[in-house]
């Protein structure tokens, strides 16, 4: 098996995540798709680390995980605040400027 | 001969078997995330993708990251997601109505273009490259290797990340904190006007008002003669002690008589 298959898988997962961010309406699902994109990038990092034979890629992946954890905490807090004020987690409902 | 570096850029057969079993399932689960309607199912499929990635990390000599992936992502992050999902409402499924016309096909088309670009570029850059492998780097152990890098070259980034974590925790506390305060009459009336529909702004009609029977289980009549089901207490409705509202509606000729 060619090692670049991991990179292809990572690209496919990243693309699927990108579709999800644009297409889905539920803010939480959109957020999960962002997580999918971050995970796909991590897989690419780990594979690059293996290709290059050093641990820099894994360190980058580690930092991505930490930042993703922060991002999840703040993002979900924002979703909860949005839900409290608008009683909905749909991204389409937050369209006050349109009306 | 079964040596560590069999061929330049390729891996052992067991890993290939693992990859070709797990990778299509991960892609299917990721696609399912887009297609399922309920957010909880999306979350479970995402957890599956994350566990698959953890297995891939371990297969790729990144033992530490594989374990961290399971503990942090599938453990903490997905649990947080499910927790918020329960808080915000599990039954809030996606509306299938398109708000922007043609957004969905355009998005899918753009994504296919983007994915094609990504795959073709990566294909040119990466395919059949010589993989050095991590056998030499991981000679002292993967965790030890990462620790050595983390506390020497990347120690500044590590410290900054700790500041980021504290800031994120504080930010989440500030955002999610809400004080239980006294709701004033003014706030109540403001809230009444901020409802989705202004039909009940003046308050719900009382039962028996303008009705033919002066009883609590009889719906009020609205000015146009139709019955107002909201005028009856929801407790009575739940008990089934409610009379159908049609017999109480004024018909057109009755209205003329009056």
Coordinates of C-alpha atoms in Angstrom, one line a residue:
Chain A
X1 CA 0.0 0.0 0.0
X2 CA 1.2 3.4 -0.9
X3 CA 1.6 5.6 2.2
X4 CA 0.0 8.6 0.4
X5 CA -3.3 6.8 0.7
X6 CA -3.5 8.2 4.2
X7 CA -3.2 11.7 2.7
X8 CA -5.9 10.9 0.2
X9 CA -8.2 9.8 2.9
X10 CA -7.4 12.9 4.9
X11 CA -8.3 15.1 1.8
X12 CA -11.6 13.2 1.3
X13 CA -12.5 13.6 5.0
X14 CA -11.6 17.3 4.9
X15 CA -13.8 17.8 1.8
X16 CA -16.7 16.0 3.4
X17 CA -16.3 18.2 6.5
X18 CA -16.3 21.3 4.3
X19 CA -19.5 20.3 2.5
X20 CA -21.1 19.7 5.9
X21 CA -20.1 23.2 7.2
X22 CA -21.8 24.8 4.2
X23 CA -24.8 22.5 3.8
X24 CA -26.1 21.6 7.3
X25 CA -28.2 24.1 9.3
X26 CA -28.0 22.8 12.8
X27 CA -25.2 24.8 14.5
X28 CA -24.0 21.8 16.4
X29 CA -23.7 19.6 13.3
X30 CA -21.9 22.4 11.6
X31 CA -19.5 22.5 14.5
X32 CA -19.0 18.7 14.3
X33 CA -18.1 19.1 10.7
X34 CA -15.4 21.6 11.6
X35 CA -14.1 19.0 14.0
X36 CA -14.0 16.5 11.2
X37 CA -11.9 18.9 9.1
X38 CA -9.5 19.4 12.0
X39 CA -9.2 15.6 12.4
X40 CA -8.5 15.2 8.7
X41 CA -5.8 17.7 8.9
X42 CA -4.3 15.8 11.9
X43 CA -4.2 12.6 9.9
X44 CA -2.3 14.5 7.2
X45 CA 0.2 15.8 9.9
X46 CA 0.8 12.4 11.3
X47 CA 1.4 10.9 7.9
X48 CA 3.8 13.7 7.0
X49 CA 5.6 13.0 10.2
X50 CA 6.0 9.4 9.2
X51 CA 7.1 10.3 5.6
X52 CA 9.7 12.7 6.9
X53 CA 10.9 10.6 9.8
X54 CA 10.7 13.2 12.5
X55 CA 8.2 14.1 15.2
X56 CA 7.4 17.6 14.1
X57 CA 4.2 16.6 12.4
X58 CA 3.0 14.8 15.5
X59 CA 3.8 17.8 17.6
X60 CA 1.7 20.0 15.3
X61 CA -1.1 17.5 15.5
X62 CA -0.9 17.5 19.3
X63 CA -1.2 21.3 19.3
X64 CA -4.1 21.1 16.9
X65 CA -5.9 18.8 19.3
X66 CA -5.3 21.2 22.2
X67 CA -6.5 24.2 20.2
X68 CA -9.5 22.2 19.0
X69 CA -10.5 21.4 22.6
X70 CA -10.4 25.1 23.4
X71 CA -12.4 25.9 20.3
X72 CA -15.0 23.3 21.1
X73 CA -15.5 24.7 24.6
X74 CA -15.9 28.3 23.5
X75 CA -17.9 27.4 20.4
X76 CA -20.4 25.3 22.3
X77 CA -20.7 28.1 24.9
X78 CA -21.6 30.5 22.1
X79 CA -24.2 28.0 20.7
X80 CA -25.7 27.7 24.2
X81 CA -25.9 31.5 24.5
X82 CA -27.4 31.7 21.0
X83 CA -29.9 29.0 21.9
X84 CA -30.8 30.9 25.1
X85 CA -31.6 34.1 23.3
X86 CA -33.2 32.7 20.2
X87 CA -34.6 29.4 21.3
X88 CA -33.1 27.7 18.3
X89 CA -29.8 26.1 17.3
X90 CA -30.4 26.6 13.6
X91 CA -27.9 28.9 11.9
X92 CA -30.7 30.2 9.6
X93 CA -32.6 31.6 12.4
X94 CA -29.9 34.1 13.3
X95 CA -30.8 36.4 10.4
X96 CA -31.8 39.6 12.2
X97 CA -29.9 41.8 9.8
X98 CA -31.8 40.3 6.8
X99 CA -35.2 41.2 8.0
Chain B
X1 CA 12.2 -11.1 3.9
X2 CA 10.1 -9.2 6.4
X3 CA 12.1 -6.1 7.1
X4 CA 10.9 -2.8 8.5
X5 CA 11.4 -0.9 5.2
X6 CA 10.2 -3.3 2.6
X7 CA 9.9 -0.9 -0.1
X8 CA 10.4 2.8 -0.4
X9 CA 7.1 4.6 0.3
X10 CA 5.0 1.5 1.0
X11 CA 3.8 -0.3 4.1
X12 CA 3.4 -3.9 5.4
X13 CA 0.4 -6.0 4.3
X14 CA -1.4 -6.0 7.6
X15 CA -1.5 -2.2 7.6
X16 CA -2.9 -2.3 4.1
X17 CA -5.6 -4.7 5.1
X18 CA -6.4 -2.5 8.1
X19 CA -6.5 0.6 5.9
X20 CA -8.7 -0.8 3.2
X21 CA -11.2 -2.1 5.8
X22 CA -11.3 1.0 8.0
X23 CA -10.8 3.8 5.6
X24 CA -14.0 3.1 3.4
X25 CA -16.0 2.8 6.6
X26 CA -14.6 6.1 7.9
X27 CA -15.6 7.8 4.6
X28 CA -19.0 6.2 4.7
X29 CA -19.5 7.4 8.3
X30 CA -18.4 10.9 7.4
X31 CA -20.8 10.9 4.5
X32 CA -23.5 9.6 6.8
X33 CA -22.8 12.6 9.1
X34 CA -24.0 14.8 6.3
X35 CA -27.0 12.8 5.3
X36 CA -28.6 11.8 8.6
X37 CA -31.3 14.1 9.9
X38 CA -30.8 13.8 13.6
X39 CA -27.9 15.6 15.3
X40 CA -27.3 12.7 17.7
X41 CA -26.8 10.3 14.9
X42 CA -24.3 12.7 13.4
X43 CA -22.4 12.8 16.7
X44 CA -22.2 9.0 16.9
X45 CA -20.9 8.7 13.3
X46 CA -18.3 11.4 14.0
X47 CA -17.2 9.4 17.1
X48 CA -16.8 6.4 14.8
X49 CA -14.6 8.5 12.4
X50 CA -12.5 9.7 15.3
X51 CA -11.9 6.2 16.6
X52 CA -10.9 5.0 13.2
X53 CA -8.4 7.9 13.0
X54 CA -7.1 6.9 16.4
X55 CA -6.4 3.4 15.1
X56 CA -4.7 4.9 12.0
X57 CA -2.5 7.0 14.3
X58 CA -1.4 3.9 16.2
X59 CA -0.8 2.1 13.0
X60 CA 1.3 5.0 11.8
X61 CA 3.7 4.8 14.8
X62 CA 2.0 7.7 16.6
X63 CA 1.0 5.8 19.7
X64 CA 0.7 8.9 22.0
X65 CA -1.5 10.7 19.5
X66 CA -3.7 7.7 19.1
X67 CA -4.3 7.4 22.8
X68 CA -4.8 11.2 23.1
X69 CA -7.3 11.0 20.2
X70 CA -9.4 8.5 22.0
X71 CA -9.2 10.2 25.4
X72 CA -9.6 13.8 24.3
X73 CA -11.7 13.6 21.1
X74 CA -13.9 10.6 21.5
X75 CA -13.9 10.9 25.2
X76 CA -14.1 14.6 26.2
X77 CA -15.0 16.5 23.1
X78 CA -17.7 14.1 21.8
X79 CA -19.2 13.9 25.3
X80 CA -19.3 17.7 25.4
X81 CA -21.0 17.7 22.1
X82 CA -23.6 15.2 23.3
X83 CA -24.1 17.1 26.5
X84 CA -24.8 20.3 24.6
X85 CA -27.0 18.4 22.2
X86 CA -29.2 17.2 25.1
X87 CA -29.2 20.7 26.6
X88 CA -30.2 22.5 23.3
X89 CA -32.8 19.9 22.3
X90 CA -32.3 16.5 20.7
X91 CA -35.4 16.7 18.6
X92 CA -34.3 19.9 16.8
X93 CA -33.7 18.2 13.5
X94 CA -32.6 20.1 10.4
X95 CA -35.1 21.9 8.2
X96 CA -34.8 20.7 4.7
X97 CA -36.1 24.0 3.3
X98 CA -33.4 25.9 1.4
X99 CA -33.2 29.5 2.5
X100 CA -30.8 30.5 -0.2
X101 CA -32.0 29.2 -3.6
X102 CA -29.6 26.7 -5.2
X103 CA -27.2 26.8 -2.2
X104 CA -27.0 23.1 -1.7
X105 CA -26.1 22.1 -5.3
X106 CA -23.7 25.0 -5.6
X107 CA -22.0 23.9 -2.3
X108 CA -21.7 20.3 -3.4
X109 CA -20.3 21.4 -6.8
X110 CA -17.8 23.7 -5.1
X111 CA -16.8 20.9 -2.7
X112 CA -16.3 18.4 -5.6
X113 CA -14.1 21.0 -7.3
X114 CA -12.2 21.7 -4.1
X115 CA -11.8 18.0 -3.3
X116 CA -10.6 17.3 -6.9
X117 CA -8.1 20.0 -6.7
X118 CA -6.8 18.9 -3.3
X119 CA -6.6 15.2 -4.4
X120 CA -4.9 16.0 -7.7
X121 CA -2.3 18.4 -6.1
X122 CA -1.6 16.0 -3.3
X123 CA -1.4 13.1 -5.7
X124 CA 1.3 15.0 -7.7
X125 CA 3.2 16.0 -4.6
X126 CA 3.1 13.0 -2.3
X127 CA 2.3 9.8 -4.2
X128 CA 5.2 7.3 -4.3
X129 CA 7.4 9.5 -2.1
X130 CA 10.1 7.8 -0.1
X131 CA 8.8 7.4 3.5
X132 CA 11.6 7.6 6.0
X133 CA 9.5 6.0 8.7
X134 CA 9.6 6.6 12.4
X135 CA 11.5 3.5 13.5
X136 CA 14.7 5.3 14.2
X137 CA 12.9 8.4 15.7
X138 CA 10.8 6.2 18.0
X139 CA 13.7 4.1 19.2
X140 CA 13.5 5.5 22.7
X141 CA 9.7 5.4 22.6
X142 CA 7.2 7.6 21.0
X143 CA 6.1 9.4 24.2
X144 CA 9.6 10.1 25.2
X145 CA 10.4 11.5 21.7
X146 CA 7.4 13.8 21.8
X147 CA 8.1 14.9 25.3
X148 CA 11.7 15.7 24.3
X149 CA 10.6 17.9 21.4
X150 CA 7.7 19.4 23.4
X151 CA 9.9 20.6 26.3
X152 CA 12.8 21.8 24.2
X153 CA 12.0 23.2 20.8
X154 CA 8.3 23.8 21.4
X155 CA 8.3 24.8 25.0
X156 CA 7.3 28.4 24.2
X157 CA 4.3 27.1 22.2
X158 CA 3.5 24.8 25.0
X159 CA 3.3 27.6 27.5
X160 CA 1.2 29.8 25.2
X161 CA -1.2 26.9 24.8
X162 CA -1.6 26.7 28.5
X163 CA -2.6 30.3 28.5
X164 CA -5.0 29.6 25.7
X165 CA -6.6 26.8 27.7
X166 CA -7.2 29.0 30.7
X167 CA -8.6 31.8 28.5
X168 CA -10.9 29.3 26.8
X169 CA -12.2 28.0 30.2
X170 CA -12.8 31.5 31.4
X171 CA -14.5 32.5 28.2
X172 CA -16.8 29.6 28.3
X173 CA -17.7 30.4 31.9
X174 CA -18.4 34.0 31.0
X175 CA -20.5 33.0 28.0
X176 CA -22.5 30.2 29.5
X177 CA -23.1 31.9 32.9
X178 CA -26.5 33.3 33.4
X179 CA -27.7 35.0 36.5
X180 CA -31.2 34.1 37.8
X181 CA -32.6 37.5 38.1
X182 CA -36.0 38.9 39.0
X183 CA -38.1 39.2 35.8
X184 CA -39.9 42.5 35.9
X185 CA -43.3 43.3 34.4
X186 CA -41.6 45.4 31.8
X187 CA -39.4 42.5 30.8
X188 CA -42.4 40.2 30.6
X189 CA -44.2 42.6 28.2
X190 CA -41.1 43.0 26.1
X191 CA -40.8 39.3 25.9
X192 CA -44.5 39.0 24.8
X193 CA -43.8 41.3 21.8
X194 CA -40.7 39.4 20.9
X195 CA -42.5 36.1 20.2
X196 CA -42.5 34.6 16.7
X197 CA -46.2 35.5 16.3
X198 CA -48.0 38.5 17.7
X199 CA -51.4 36.7 17.8
X200 CA -51.3 36.3 21.6
X201 CA -49.6 39.5 22.5
X202 CA -52.5 40.8 24.5
X203 CA -52.7 37.6 26.4
X204 CA -54.6 34.4 25.9
X205 CA -58.4 34.6 25.8
X206 CA -60.2 33.4 28.9
X207 CA -62.4 30.4 28.6
X208 CA -66.1 31.0 28.5
X209 CA -65.7 34.6 27.2
X210 CA -68.4 35.2 24.5
X211 CA -69.0 31.5 24.5
X212 CA -72.5 30.0 24.8
X213 CA -71.7 28.3 28.0
X214 CA -70.0 29.9 31.0
X215 CA -67.7 27.0 31.8
X216 CA -63.9 26.5 32.0
X217 CA -64.0 23.6 29.6
X218 CA -65.7 25.5 26.9
X219 CA -63.5 27.5 24.5
X220 CA -63.9 31.2 24.1
X221 CA -65.2 32.6 20.8
X222 CA -63.0 35.0 18.9
X223 CA -64.5 38.1 17.4
X224 CA -64.9 36.3 14.1
X225 CA -67.0 33.5 15.7
X226 CA -64.4 30.8 15.6
X227 CA -63.4 29.0 18.8
X228 CA -60.1 29.7 20.5
X229 CA -58.6 26.3 21.6
X230 CA -55.8 28.2 23.5
X231 CA -58.4 29.6 25.9
X232 CA -58.7 26.3 27.7
X233 CA -56.2 25.3 30.4
X234 CA -53.6 22.8 29.2
X235 CA -54.3 20.7 32.3
X236 CA -57.8 20.1 31.2
X237 CA -56.6 19.3 27.7
X238 CA -54.1 16.8 29.0
X239 CA -56.8 15.1 31.1
X240 CA -59.1 14.9 28.1
X241 CA -61.8 16.9 29.9
X242 CA -62.4 19.1 26.9
X243 CA -65.3 19.4 24.6
X244 CA -64.7 19.7 20.9
X245 CA -64.7 23.3 20.0
X246 CA -66.7 23.0 16.7
X247 CA -70.2 22.9 18.3
X248 CA -69.6 26.2 19.9
X249 CA -68.6 28.0 16.8
X250 CA -71.1 30.5 15.4
X251 CA -72.3 29.6 12.0
X252 CA -72.9 32.3 9.4
X253 CA -76.7 32.4 9.6
X254 CA -76.6 32.4 13.4
X255 CA -74.5 35.5 13.2
X256 CA -77.1 37.2 10.9
X257 CA -79.8 36.4 13.5
X258 CA -77.8 38.1 16.1

